[in-house]
Short mmCIF file of C-alpha atoms in Angstrom, two decimals:
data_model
loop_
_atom_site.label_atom_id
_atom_site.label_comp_id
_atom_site.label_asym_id
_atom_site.label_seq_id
_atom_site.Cartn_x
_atom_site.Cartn_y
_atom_site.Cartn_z
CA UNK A 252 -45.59 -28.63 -21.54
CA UNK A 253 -47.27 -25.49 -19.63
CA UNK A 254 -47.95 -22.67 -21.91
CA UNK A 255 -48.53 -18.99 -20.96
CA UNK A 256 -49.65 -16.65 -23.67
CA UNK A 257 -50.55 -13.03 -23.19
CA UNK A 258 -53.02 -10.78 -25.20
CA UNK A 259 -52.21 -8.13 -26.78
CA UNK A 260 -48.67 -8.43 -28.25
CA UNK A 261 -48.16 -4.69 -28.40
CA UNK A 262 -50.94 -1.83 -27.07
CA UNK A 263 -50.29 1.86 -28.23
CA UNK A 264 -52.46 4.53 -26.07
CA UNK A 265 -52.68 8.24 -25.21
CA UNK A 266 -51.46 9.04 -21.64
CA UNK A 267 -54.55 9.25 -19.75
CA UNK A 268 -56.03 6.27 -21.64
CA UNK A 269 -56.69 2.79 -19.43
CA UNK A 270 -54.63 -0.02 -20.54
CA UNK A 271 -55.08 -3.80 -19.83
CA UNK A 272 -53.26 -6.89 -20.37
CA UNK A 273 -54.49 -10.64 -20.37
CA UNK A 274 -52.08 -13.57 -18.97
CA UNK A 275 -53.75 -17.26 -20.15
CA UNK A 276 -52.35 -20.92 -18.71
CA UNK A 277 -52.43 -23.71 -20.32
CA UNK A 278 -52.38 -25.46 -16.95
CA UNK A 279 -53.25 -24.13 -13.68
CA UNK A 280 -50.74 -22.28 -11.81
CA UNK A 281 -49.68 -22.16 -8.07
CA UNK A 282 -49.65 -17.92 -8.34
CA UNK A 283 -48.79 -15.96 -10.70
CA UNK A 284 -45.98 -12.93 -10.88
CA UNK A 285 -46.47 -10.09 -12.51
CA UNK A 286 -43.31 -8.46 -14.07
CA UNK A 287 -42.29 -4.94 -15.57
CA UNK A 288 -39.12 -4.58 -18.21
CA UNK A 289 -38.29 -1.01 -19.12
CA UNK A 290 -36.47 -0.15 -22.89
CA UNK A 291 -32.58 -1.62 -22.27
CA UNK A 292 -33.97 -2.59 -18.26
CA UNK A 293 -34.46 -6.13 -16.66
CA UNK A 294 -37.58 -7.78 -15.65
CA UNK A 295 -38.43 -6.16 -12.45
CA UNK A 296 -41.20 -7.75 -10.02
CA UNK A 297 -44.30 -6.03 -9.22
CA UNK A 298 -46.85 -8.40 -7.62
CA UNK A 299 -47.57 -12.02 -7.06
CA UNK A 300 -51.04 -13.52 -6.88
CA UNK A 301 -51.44 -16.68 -4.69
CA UNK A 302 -55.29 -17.44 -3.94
CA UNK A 303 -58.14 -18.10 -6.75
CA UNK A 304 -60.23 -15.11 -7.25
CA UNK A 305 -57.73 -12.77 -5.81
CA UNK A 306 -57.28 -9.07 -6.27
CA UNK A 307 -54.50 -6.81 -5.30
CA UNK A 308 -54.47 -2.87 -6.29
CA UNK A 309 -50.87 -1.02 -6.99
CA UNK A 310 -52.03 2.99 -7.22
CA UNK A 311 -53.13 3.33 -10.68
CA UNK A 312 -52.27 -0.26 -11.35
CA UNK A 313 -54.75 -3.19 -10.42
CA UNK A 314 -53.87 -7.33 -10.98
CA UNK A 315 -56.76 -10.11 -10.58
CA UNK A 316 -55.93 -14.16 -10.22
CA UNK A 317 -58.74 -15.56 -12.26
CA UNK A 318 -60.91 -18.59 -10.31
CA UNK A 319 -59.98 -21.13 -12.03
CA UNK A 320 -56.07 -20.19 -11.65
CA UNK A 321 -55.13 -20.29 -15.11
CA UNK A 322 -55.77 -16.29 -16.07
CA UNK A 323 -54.40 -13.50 -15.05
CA UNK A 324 -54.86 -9.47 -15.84
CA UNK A 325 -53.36 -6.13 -15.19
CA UNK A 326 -55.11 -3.10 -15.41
CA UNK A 327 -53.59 0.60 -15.19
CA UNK A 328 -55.55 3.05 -14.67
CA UNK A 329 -55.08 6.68 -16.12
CA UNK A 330 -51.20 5.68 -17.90
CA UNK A 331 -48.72 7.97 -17.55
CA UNK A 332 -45.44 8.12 -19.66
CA UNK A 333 -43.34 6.42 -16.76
CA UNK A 334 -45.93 3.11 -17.43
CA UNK A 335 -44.05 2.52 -20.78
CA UNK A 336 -42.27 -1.41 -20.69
CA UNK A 337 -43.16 -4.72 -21.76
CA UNK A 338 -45.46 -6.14 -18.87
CA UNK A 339 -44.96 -10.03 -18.23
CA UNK A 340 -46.81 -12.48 -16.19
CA UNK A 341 -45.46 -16.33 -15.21
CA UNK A 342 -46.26 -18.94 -13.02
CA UNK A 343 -45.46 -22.06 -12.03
CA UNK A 344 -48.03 -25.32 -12.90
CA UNK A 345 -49.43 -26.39 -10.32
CA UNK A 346 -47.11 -29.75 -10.93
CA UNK A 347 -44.58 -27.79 -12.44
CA UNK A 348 -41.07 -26.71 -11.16
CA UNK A 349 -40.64 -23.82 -13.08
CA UNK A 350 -41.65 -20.82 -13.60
CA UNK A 351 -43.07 -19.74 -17.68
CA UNK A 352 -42.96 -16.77 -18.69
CA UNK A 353 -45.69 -15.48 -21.27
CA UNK A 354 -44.98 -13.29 -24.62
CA UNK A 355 -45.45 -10.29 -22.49
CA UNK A 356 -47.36 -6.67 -24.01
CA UNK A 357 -45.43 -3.84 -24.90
CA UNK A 358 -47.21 -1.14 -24.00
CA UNK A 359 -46.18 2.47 -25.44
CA UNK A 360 -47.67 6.13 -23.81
CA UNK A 361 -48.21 8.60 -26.15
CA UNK A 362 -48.02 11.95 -24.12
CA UNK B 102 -29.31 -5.32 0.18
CA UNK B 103 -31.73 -6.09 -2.62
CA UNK B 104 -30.12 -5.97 -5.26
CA UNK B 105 -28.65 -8.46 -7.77
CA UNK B 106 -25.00 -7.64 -9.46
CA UNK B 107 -23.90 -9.09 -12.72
CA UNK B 108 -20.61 -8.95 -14.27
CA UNK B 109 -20.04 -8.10 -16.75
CA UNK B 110 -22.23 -5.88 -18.73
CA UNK B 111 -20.76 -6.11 -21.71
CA UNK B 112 -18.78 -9.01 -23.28
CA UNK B 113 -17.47 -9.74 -26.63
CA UNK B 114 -16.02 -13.26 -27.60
CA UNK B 115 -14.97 -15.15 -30.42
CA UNK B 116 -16.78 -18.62 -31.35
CA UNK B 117 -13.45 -20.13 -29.89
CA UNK B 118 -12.84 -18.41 -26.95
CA UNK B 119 -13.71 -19.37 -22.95
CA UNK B 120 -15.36 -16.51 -20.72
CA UNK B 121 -17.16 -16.72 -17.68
CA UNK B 122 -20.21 -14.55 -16.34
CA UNK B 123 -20.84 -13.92 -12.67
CA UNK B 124 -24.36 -13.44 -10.80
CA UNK B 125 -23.91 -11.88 -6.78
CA UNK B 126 -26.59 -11.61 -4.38
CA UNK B 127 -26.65 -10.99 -0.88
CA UNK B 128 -30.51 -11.49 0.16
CA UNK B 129 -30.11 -15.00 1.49
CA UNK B 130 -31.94 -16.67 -1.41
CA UNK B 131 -31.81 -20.02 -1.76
CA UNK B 132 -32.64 -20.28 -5.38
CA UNK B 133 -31.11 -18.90 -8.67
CA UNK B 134 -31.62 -18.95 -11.93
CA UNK B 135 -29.78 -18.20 -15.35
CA UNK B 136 -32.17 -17.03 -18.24
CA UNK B 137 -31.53 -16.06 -21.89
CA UNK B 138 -33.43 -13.24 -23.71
CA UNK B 139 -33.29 -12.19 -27.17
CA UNK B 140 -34.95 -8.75 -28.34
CA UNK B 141 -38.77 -8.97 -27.97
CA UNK B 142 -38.74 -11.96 -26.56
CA UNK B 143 -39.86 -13.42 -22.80
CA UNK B 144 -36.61 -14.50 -20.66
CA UNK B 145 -35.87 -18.19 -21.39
CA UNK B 146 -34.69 -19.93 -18.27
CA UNK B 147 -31.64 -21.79 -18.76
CA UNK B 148 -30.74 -23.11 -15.19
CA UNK B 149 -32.26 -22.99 -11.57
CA UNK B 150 -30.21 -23.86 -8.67
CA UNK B 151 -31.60 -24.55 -5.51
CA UNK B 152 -29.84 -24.58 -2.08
CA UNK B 153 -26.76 -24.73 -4.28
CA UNK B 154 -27.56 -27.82 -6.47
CA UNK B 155 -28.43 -27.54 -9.67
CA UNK B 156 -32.52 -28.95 -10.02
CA UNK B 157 -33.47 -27.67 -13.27
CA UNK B 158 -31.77 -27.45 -16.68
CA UNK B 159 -33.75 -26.37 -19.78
CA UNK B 160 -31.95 -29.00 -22.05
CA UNK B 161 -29.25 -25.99 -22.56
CA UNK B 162 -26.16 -27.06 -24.49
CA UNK B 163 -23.68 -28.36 -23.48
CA UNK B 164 -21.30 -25.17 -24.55
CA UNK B 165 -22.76 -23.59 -21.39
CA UNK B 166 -22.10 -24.76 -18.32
CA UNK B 167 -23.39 -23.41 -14.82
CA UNK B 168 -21.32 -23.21 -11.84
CA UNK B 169 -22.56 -22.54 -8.02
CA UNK B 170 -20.35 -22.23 -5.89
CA UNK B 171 -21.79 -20.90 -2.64
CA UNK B 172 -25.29 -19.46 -1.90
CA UNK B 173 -24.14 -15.84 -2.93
CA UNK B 174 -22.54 -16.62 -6.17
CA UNK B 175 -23.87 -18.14 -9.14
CA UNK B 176 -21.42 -18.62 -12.79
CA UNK B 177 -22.17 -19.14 -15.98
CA UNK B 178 -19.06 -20.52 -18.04
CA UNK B 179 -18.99 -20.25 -21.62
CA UNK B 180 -16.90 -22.31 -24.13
CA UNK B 181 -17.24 -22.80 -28.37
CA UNK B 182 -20.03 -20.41 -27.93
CA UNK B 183 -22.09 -19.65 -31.89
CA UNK B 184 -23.16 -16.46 -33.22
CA UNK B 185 -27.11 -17.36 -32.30
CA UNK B 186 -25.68 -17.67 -28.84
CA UNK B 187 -25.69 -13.69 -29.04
CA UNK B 188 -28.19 -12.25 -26.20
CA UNK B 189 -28.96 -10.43 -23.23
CA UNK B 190 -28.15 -13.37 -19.89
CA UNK B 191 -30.15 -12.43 -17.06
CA UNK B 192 -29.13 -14.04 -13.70
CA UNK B 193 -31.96 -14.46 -10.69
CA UNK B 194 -32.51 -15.05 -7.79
CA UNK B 195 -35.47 -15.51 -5.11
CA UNK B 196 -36.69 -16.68 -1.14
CA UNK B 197 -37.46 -20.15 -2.65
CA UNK B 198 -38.25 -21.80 -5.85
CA UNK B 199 -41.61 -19.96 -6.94
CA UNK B 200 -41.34 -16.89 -5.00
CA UNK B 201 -40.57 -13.57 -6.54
CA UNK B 202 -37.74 -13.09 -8.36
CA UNK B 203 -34.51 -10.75 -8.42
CA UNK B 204 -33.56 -9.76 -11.61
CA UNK B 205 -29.62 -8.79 -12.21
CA UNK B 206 -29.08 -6.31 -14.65
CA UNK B 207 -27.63 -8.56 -17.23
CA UNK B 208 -24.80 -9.10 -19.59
CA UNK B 209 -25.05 -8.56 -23.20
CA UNK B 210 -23.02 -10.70 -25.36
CA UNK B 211 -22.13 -10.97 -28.56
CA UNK B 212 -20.58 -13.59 -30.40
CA UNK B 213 -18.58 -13.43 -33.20
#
């Protein structure tokens, strides 16, 4: 079955510091979603990704489709203390029904 | 309204006991979804339901059974649950099957 695996597992920085976060298919996907989960929070949404090659900035954060539509990244800019939560990506195959989620990153702000 | 209600937020059961958790939304969306996260872990979908029939289930057992009953309203009924069962449920929902999705806040059971 489709597999989704994200790189790194866990990212420590310095507030200030960039931070980025890899999303890899196994197959390729029909978009992909980016999701952020706060300490004791629920997955909240922050982007989807639709056509190959495709970039989309959020302020400090920016997310890129790969060509081939089967990798993903997000990139912050600059973290800040309020960036701290496990990041997920997931997409649907392309023949798929569903939706996989990846391992997410946990990514920790030092101030 | 964009929001996603679960209740409850909290339960506690026994491995012999019958509870029921409830998913609300009032964005129209055709599609929702039960998932099942443990600590550190991805959510692990369960269930999708779209326009009210249920389309996918993850090979879930059978001591968890999923319950639409209109568009709004989405149940998850639990029965002979086991301790592993123990997790944070995370109902849903979203426009259509792979658009963005709603996240509840969740219930966090325990079984003992």
């Amino acid at each position: 079955g489709q597999q989704v695996m994200q790189i790194p597992q866990y990212q420590h920085v310095q507030e200030g510091e960039d931070f980025t976060t890899y999303c890899n298919s196994s197959t390729t996907l029909s978009n992909i979603q980016w999701y952020k989960q706060r300490p004791g929070g629920h997955p909240v949404f922050l982007i989807q990704l639709v056509k190959s090659g495709e970039v989309k900035k959020q302020k400090r954060l920016t997310f890129q489709f790969g060509e081939a539509k089967k990798n993903s990244s997000l990139h912050i800019t600059a973290t800040q203390t309020t960036d701290v939560g496990t990041y997920f990506c997931a997409g649907p195959g392309a023949n798929a029904g569903k939706s996989t989620f990846g391992d997410g990153t946990t990514l920790t702000v030092k101030p | 309204d964009t929001e996603v209600t679960q209740t409850p937020k909290h339960l506690v059961m026994g491995m012999t006991n019958k509870k029921s958790l409830k998913c609300e939304q009032h964005m129209g969306h055709r599609a929702m979804y039960w998932y099942k996260q443990k600590a550190k872990k991805p959510p692990e979908l369960m269930f999708v339901y779209s326009y009210e029939k249920l389309s996918i289930n993850e090979s879930v057992p059978s001591r968890f059974s999923p319950e639409c009953p209109n568009s709004s309203l989405l149940n998850l009924h639990l029965h002979a649950l086991q301790p592993e069962d123990s997790a944070l449920y995370l109902c849903a929902s979203s426009q259509d099957f792979h658009g963005e999705q709603f996240f509840g806040p969740g219930t966090r059971l325990t079984v003992l």
